[in-house]
Amino acid sequence: MEQLVHGVPDPVVREFLLMADDSIVAVLPFTLAIAARLGVADACAPEGSAPGELAAAVGFAAEPLTSLLNALTGAGFFTRDEHGRFAPTELGEVLKAGSALSMRATLSNLDSCRAWLRAADAAAQLRPLPAAAGESFFTDQDTRTTTDAAFNTRMKERARRLYGSLAELPVWDGAHTVMDIGGGTGTVLAAILAARPQLRGVLFDRRSVIDLAAVDSPLDPVRDRCTLVAGDFFDGLPGGADVQVLGSVLHDWDDEKAAGILRAGVRALAPGGRILVCELVVPETADPHPARWSDLGMLVLLGGRERTLPEFDALFAAAGLVRTRVLPVGESGFSLIETRPSGPVPAGA
């Protein structure tokens, strides 16, 4: 098998195929999800903890917890000393809630797993993939408080990890007010305002998210320069911002809805303003790229999609925008696409 997959261009696929015979690829995601949900890494004492101590701390049985920890020790997430005490490694920091590297909420998420199981069953029966509509997905978040809180924690982790260098890009000079549309509880906007003290900010999201941001947000240190606004971007956006940011928003929606969001942005944009779209861009070549996998994920979870640059250009044109430049966002694989109004808003916008 190693010889067979040697020439596979995507390293993730190479590793997947090499692990498949031992079923690691099936077991590892759920092992990490269990460890993250139990909070095992957070429960470990600095010098390490015995399985019985950890079992008592997290309220789980010692024997299966030991098996779990042994497996994750072999995978590099924990160490085990001569006394049988476990402690998280540097890699294991991703399982800790308070770590700067935390992926605990993301690894705990089983919604995607359930959606893909439904998709696999649908495909076996030759039915279309059971993609949820974006409206129903976000309505579900609004009506289930626990689900919405978990979703927003995942988005906070994701934004910190993937958009960390957004504030450093050369797109803020001359700007006065930046509005983060669908910006969650403010992780990205907080970084921008902290790095650019001349800016004022507007955080726009659903009512349930804004209510959460009002009491628990990374924006707290810059709250004097930021306004929180709740609403639905399909109903309109507050005006006045000369820079709008859409971070991983358009990929949640089909082309019609995505163009509608951009039209709302154009109507609300201050004269001379810009709309910045931060998304994965699907390569037009056959090269491996995480956008190809995310494209399938958006289809299954939301009925959305990732897009190539020409596909983005078509969206922009439909909304009365034109692309002016594209900048890489660190090493995240994301791109920041800068757009400006190309003229009058198209009829029907």
Coordinates of C-alpha atoms in Angstrom, one line a residue:
M1 CA 0.0 0.0 0.0
E2 CA 2.8 2.4 0.8
Q3 CA 4.2 2.0 -2.7
L4 CA 0.8 2.4 -4.2
V5 CA 0.0 5.7 -2.4
H6 CA 3.5 7.2 -2.7
G7 CA 2.5 9.4 -5.7
V8 CA -0.8 10.6 -4.3
P9 CA -0.5 14.5 -4.3
D10 CA -2.6 15.2 -1.2
P11 CA -0.7 14.3 2.0
V12 CA -3.9 14.0 3.9
V13 CA -5.2 11.4 1.5
R14 CA -1.8 9.5 1.7
E15 CA -2.1 9.3 5.5
F16 CA -5.7 8.3 5.3
L17 CA -5.1 5.4 3.0
L18 CA -2.1 4.2 5.0
M19 CA -4.2 4.1 8.2
A20 CA -7.4 2.7 6.7
D21 CA -6.5 -1.0 7.0
D22 CA -6.1 -0.6 10.8
S23 CA -9.4 1.4 11.1
I24 CA -7.6 4.3 12.8
V25 CA -9.4 6.7 10.5
A26 CA -12.7 5.5 11.8
V27 CA -11.7 5.4 15.5
L28 CA -9.5 8.5 15.9
P29 CA -12.2 11.2 15.3
F30 CA -14.6 9.7 17.8
T31 CA -11.8 9.0 20.3
L32 CA -10.8 12.7 20.2
A33 CA -14.5 13.7 20.5
I34 CA -14.9 11.7 23.6
A35 CA -11.7 13.0 25.2
A36 CA -12.7 16.6 24.3
R37 CA -16.3 16.2 25.6
L38 CA -15.1 14.6 28.9
G39 CA -12.5 17.4 29.4
V40 CA -9.7 14.9 30.2
A41 CA -6.8 17.1 29.2
D42 CA -8.1 19.9 31.4
A43 CA -8.5 17.5 34.3
C44 CA -4.9 16.3 34.3
A45 CA -2.7 17.6 37.1
P46 CA 0.5 19.4 36.0
E47 CA 2.6 16.4 37.1
G48 CA 0.1 14.0 35.5
S49 CA -2.9 12.1 36.8
A50 CA -3.6 8.4 37.3
P51 CA -6.6 6.9 35.4
G52 CA -8.6 6.5 38.6
E53 CA -8.0 10.2 39.5
L54 CA -9.1 11.3 36.0
A55 CA -12.1 9.0 36.1
A56 CA -13.3 10.5 39.3
A57 CA -12.6 14.1 38.0
V58 CA -14.6 13.7 34.8
G59 CA -17.2 11.3 36.0
F60 CA -16.3 8.4 33.7
A61 CA -15.4 4.7 34.3
A62 CA -11.7 4.1 34.8
E63 CA -11.2 1.1 32.6
P64 CA -12.5 2.5 29.3
L65 CA -10.9 5.8 30.1
T66 CA -7.5 4.0 30.4
S67 CA -8.0 2.4 27.0
L68 CA -8.9 5.8 25.6
L69 CA -5.8 7.4 27.1
N70 CA -3.5 4.6 26.0
A71 CA -4.7 5.0 22.4
L72 CA -4.3 8.8 22.5
T73 CA -0.9 8.4 24.1
G74 CA 0.2 6.3 21.1
A75 CA -1.1 9.0 18.8
G76 CA 0.9 11.7 20.6
F77 CA -1.8 13.6 22.5
F78 CA -0.7 12.4 26.0
T79 CA 2.3 11.0 27.7
R80 CA 2.4 8.3 30.4
D81 CA 5.1 8.2 33.0
E82 CA 6.5 5.2 34.9
H83 CA 3.8 5.6 37.5
G84 CA 1.1 5.3 35.0
R85 CA 0.1 9.0 35.2
F86 CA -1.2 10.7 32.0
A87 CA -0.5 14.3 31.0
P88 CA -1.3 16.1 27.7
T89 CA 1.6 16.8 25.3
E90 CA 2.0 20.0 23.4
L91 CA -0.2 18.4 20.7
G92 CA -2.7 17.5 23.4
E93 CA -3.2 21.2 24.2
V94 CA -5.7 21.2 21.3
L95 CA -8.0 19.2 23.7
K96 CA -7.9 21.9 26.5
A97 CA -10.6 24.5 26.7
G98 CA -8.3 27.3 27.8
S99 CA -5.4 26.7 25.5
A100 CA -4.5 29.2 22.7
L101 CA -4.3 26.1 20.5
S102 CA -7.7 24.8 21.6
M103 CA -9.8 22.8 19.2
R104 CA -11.9 21.3 21.9
A105 CA -15.3 22.6 20.8
T106 CA -14.5 21.6 17.2
L107 CA -13.4 18.1 18.1
S108 CA -16.5 17.7 20.2
N109 CA -18.8 18.5 17.3
L110 CA -20.7 15.4 16.2
D111 CA -23.2 17.3 14.0
S112 CA -21.0 17.0 11.0
C113 CA -20.6 13.2 11.6
R114 CA -24.3 12.7 11.8
A115 CA -24.9 14.7 8.6
W116 CA -22.3 12.6 6.8
L117 CA -23.8 9.4 8.0
R118 CA -27.2 10.6 6.6
A119 CA -25.4 11.5 3.4
A120 CA -23.8 8.0 3.1
D121 CA -27.1 6.3 3.7
A122 CA -28.8 8.6 1.1
A123 CA -26.1 7.9 -1.5
A124 CA -26.4 4.1 -0.9
Q125 CA -30.1 4.5 -1.8
L126 CA -29.3 6.7 -4.8
R127 CA -31.1 9.6 -3.2
P128 CA -29.7 13.2 -3.3
L129 CA -27.4 14.3 -0.5
P130 CA -29.5 15.5 2.4
A131 CA -28.2 19.0 2.4
A132 CA -29.9 21.2 5.0
A133 CA -31.1 24.6 3.9
G134 CA -29.1 27.4 5.5
E135 CA -32.3 29.0 6.9
S136 CA -33.3 25.8 8.8
F137 CA -29.8 25.3 10.1
F138 CA -29.6 28.7 11.7
T139 CA -33.2 28.6 12.8
D140 CA -32.2 25.5 14.7
Q141 CA -29.3 27.3 16.3
D142 CA -31.6 30.0 17.5
T143 CA -34.2 27.7 19.0
R144 CA -31.7 25.4 20.8
T145 CA -29.6 27.4 23.3
T146 CA -27.1 24.7 24.0
T147 CA -26.6 23.9 20.3
D148 CA -26.1 27.6 19.5
A149 CA -23.6 28.1 22.3
A150 CA -21.6 25.1 21.1
F151 CA -21.7 26.4 17.5
N152 CA -20.5 29.8 18.5
T153 CA -17.6 28.3 20.6
R154 CA -16.5 26.3 17.5
M155 CA -16.7 29.4 15.4
K156 CA -14.6 31.4 17.9
E157 CA -11.9 28.6 17.8
R158 CA -12.0 28.5 14.1
A159 CA -11.7 32.3 13.6
R160 CA -8.8 32.5 16.0
R161 CA -7.0 29.7 14.3
L162 CA -7.7 30.5 10.6
Y163 CA -8.1 34.3 10.5
G164 CA -5.4 35.3 13.0
S165 CA -3.4 37.4 10.5
L166 CA -6.4 39.2 9.0
A167 CA -5.7 42.3 11.0
E168 CA -2.2 42.5 9.7
L169 CA -3.2 42.6 6.0
P170 CA -2.7 46.0 4.2
V171 CA -6.5 46.7 3.7
W172 CA -7.3 48.9 6.6
D173 CA -5.5 52.2 5.7
G174 CA -8.0 55.0 5.1
A175 CA -10.8 53.0 6.7
H176 CA -13.0 54.5 9.4
T177 CA -15.7 52.0 10.4
V178 CA -15.5 48.2 9.8
M179 CA -18.6 46.0 10.1
D180 CA -18.1 42.3 10.6
I181 CA -21.2 40.7 9.1
G182 CA -22.0 37.3 10.7
G183 CA -19.0 37.9 12.9
G184 CA -20.1 35.7 15.8
T185 CA -19.1 37.0 19.2
G186 CA -16.4 39.2 17.8
T187 CA -13.1 37.3 17.6
V188 CA -12.0 38.7 14.2
L189 CA -13.3 42.2 14.8
A190 CA -11.6 42.4 18.2
A191 CA -8.3 41.5 16.6
I192 CA -8.8 44.1 13.9
L193 CA -9.7 46.9 16.4
A194 CA -6.9 46.0 18.7
A195 CA -4.3 46.2 15.8
R196 CA -5.9 49.3 14.2
P197 CA -6.8 51.9 17.0
Q198 CA -8.0 54.4 14.4
L199 CA -11.0 52.1 13.5
R200 CA -14.4 51.9 14.9
G201 CA -16.3 48.6 14.6
V202 CA -19.8 47.2 14.2
L203 CA -20.5 43.5 15.0
F204 CA -23.6 42.2 13.2
D205 CA -25.1 38.8 13.7
R206 CA -28.3 37.0 14.8
R207 CA -30.0 38.1 17.9
S208 CA -29.0 35.0 19.9
V209 CA -25.4 35.6 19.0
I210 CA -25.4 39.3 19.8
D211 CA -27.0 38.6 23.1
L212 CA -24.1 36.3 23.9
A213 CA -21.5 38.8 22.7
A214 CA -23.0 41.4 25.0
V215 CA -22.0 39.4 28.0
D216 CA -19.0 37.3 26.8
S217 CA -16.9 38.6 23.9
P218 CA -13.3 39.1 22.9
L219 CA -14.5 42.7 22.1
D220 CA -14.6 43.7 25.8
P221 CA -11.2 45.5 25.7
V222 CA -12.3 47.6 22.7
R223 CA -16.0 47.9 23.5
D224 CA -15.8 51.7 23.6
R225 CA -15.1 51.6 19.8
C226 CA -17.6 48.9 18.9
T227 CA -21.4 48.7 18.4
L228 CA -23.3 45.4 18.6
V229 CA -26.2 45.1 16.2
A230 CA -28.6 42.2 15.9
G231 CA -30.5 41.4 12.7
D232 CA -30.9 39.3 9.6
F233 CA -28.8 40.2 6.6
F234 CA -31.6 39.2 4.3
D235 CA -33.7 41.9 5.8
G236 CA -31.0 44.6 5.5
L237 CA -27.8 45.8 7.1
P238 CA -27.1 48.9 9.2
G239 CA -25.5 51.6 7.1
G240 CA -22.4 53.7 7.6
A241 CA -19.5 51.3 7.5
D242 CA -16.9 52.0 4.8
V243 CA -15.5 48.4 5.1
Q244 CA -17.6 45.3 5.5
V245 CA -16.1 41.9 6.3
L246 CA -17.8 38.6 5.4
G247 CA -15.7 35.8 6.9
S248 CA -16.9 32.3 5.9
V249 CA -20.4 33.6 5.3
L250 CA -21.0 33.3 1.6
H251 CA -20.1 29.6 1.5
D252 CA -23.1 28.8 3.8
W253 CA -25.5 29.7 1.0
D254 CA -26.4 28.9 -2.6
D255 CA -25.6 31.5 -5.4
E256 CA -29.0 33.3 -5.1
K257 CA -28.8 33.8 -1.4
A258 CA -25.1 34.7 -1.5
A259 CA -25.7 37.4 -4.1
G260 CA -28.6 38.7 -2.0
I261 CA -26.2 39.1 1.0
L262 CA -23.8 41.0 -1.1
R263 CA -26.5 43.2 -2.5
A264 CA -27.6 44.1 1.1
G265 CA -23.9 45.0 1.7
V266 CA -23.8 47.3 -1.3
R267 CA -26.9 49.1 -0.2
A268 CA -25.5 49.7 3.3
L269 CA -22.0 50.6 2.3
A270 CA -20.7 54.1 2.8
P271 CA -19.6 56.0 -0.3
G272 CA -16.2 54.8 -1.5
G273 CA -16.5 51.8 0.7
R274 CA -15.3 48.2 0.2
I275 CA -16.6 44.7 0.9
L276 CA -13.9 42.2 2.0
V277 CA -14.8 38.5 1.5
C278 CA -12.7 36.0 3.4
E279 CA -13.2 32.4 2.1
L280 CA -11.5 29.4 0.8
V281 CA -11.1 29.7 -2.9
V282 CA -11.3 26.5 -5.0
P283 CA -8.3 26.2 -7.4
E284 CA -9.1 26.0 -11.1
T285 CA -6.3 23.5 -11.4
A286 CA -6.4 19.9 -10.2
D287 CA -4.1 20.6 -7.3
P288 CA -5.2 19.4 -3.8
H289 CA -6.7 22.0 -1.6
P290 CA -8.9 22.0 1.5
A291 CA -11.5 24.0 -0.3
R292 CA -12.5 20.8 -2.2
W293 CA -13.3 19.0 1.0
S294 CA -15.0 22.0 2.5
D295 CA -17.2 22.3 -0.6
L296 CA -18.6 18.9 0.1
G297 CA -19.1 19.7 3.7
M298 CA -21.0 22.9 2.9
L299 CA -23.3 21.0 0.6
V300 CA -24.1 18.3 3.1
L301 CA -24.5 20.6 6.1
L302 CA -26.0 23.7 4.7
G303 CA -26.7 23.4 1.0
G304 CA -23.9 25.9 0.4
R305 CA -20.7 25.6 -1.6
E306 CA -17.1 26.8 -2.0
R307 CA -16.3 28.7 -5.2
T308 CA -13.5 29.4 -7.7
L309 CA -12.5 33.0 -8.4
P310 CA -14.6 33.2 -11.6
E311 CA -17.6 31.9 -9.6
F312 CA -17.0 34.6 -7.0
D313 CA -16.7 37.2 -9.8
A314 CA -20.1 36.1 -11.1
L315 CA -21.6 36.7 -7.6
F316 CA -19.9 40.1 -7.4
A317 CA -21.2 41.1 -10.8
A318 CA -24.7 40.1 -9.8
A319 CA -24.4 42.4 -6.7
G320 CA -22.9 45.3 -8.5
L321 CA -19.3 44.7 -7.2
V322 CA -16.0 44.1 -8.9
R323 CA -13.0 42.3 -7.5
T324 CA -10.0 44.5 -7.0
R325 CA -7.4 42.2 -5.4
V326 CA -6.9 38.9 -3.6
L327 CA -4.6 38.4 -0.6
P328 CA -3.6 35.2 1.2
V329 CA -4.5 35.1 4.9
G330 CA -1.3 33.8 6.4
E331 CA -0.9 30.0 5.9
S332 CA -4.5 29.2 6.6
G333 CA -5.4 28.4 3.0
F334 CA -8.0 31.2 3.1
S335 CA -8.0 34.3 0.8
L336 CA -9.2 37.8 1.4
I337 CA -11.0 39.1 -1.7
E338 CA -11.4 42.9 -1.8
T339 CA -14.3 44.2 -3.8
R340 CA -15.8 47.7 -4.6
P341 CA -19.1 48.8 -6.1
S342 CA -18.8 48.8 -9.9
G343 CA -21.6 51.3 -10.4
P344 CA -25.3 51.6 -9.6
V345 CA -26.8 48.7 -7.7
P346 CA -28.4 46.2 -10.2
A347 CA -32.2 46.4 -10.7
G348 CA -34.0 44.3 -8.1
A349 CA -31.2 44.5 -5.6

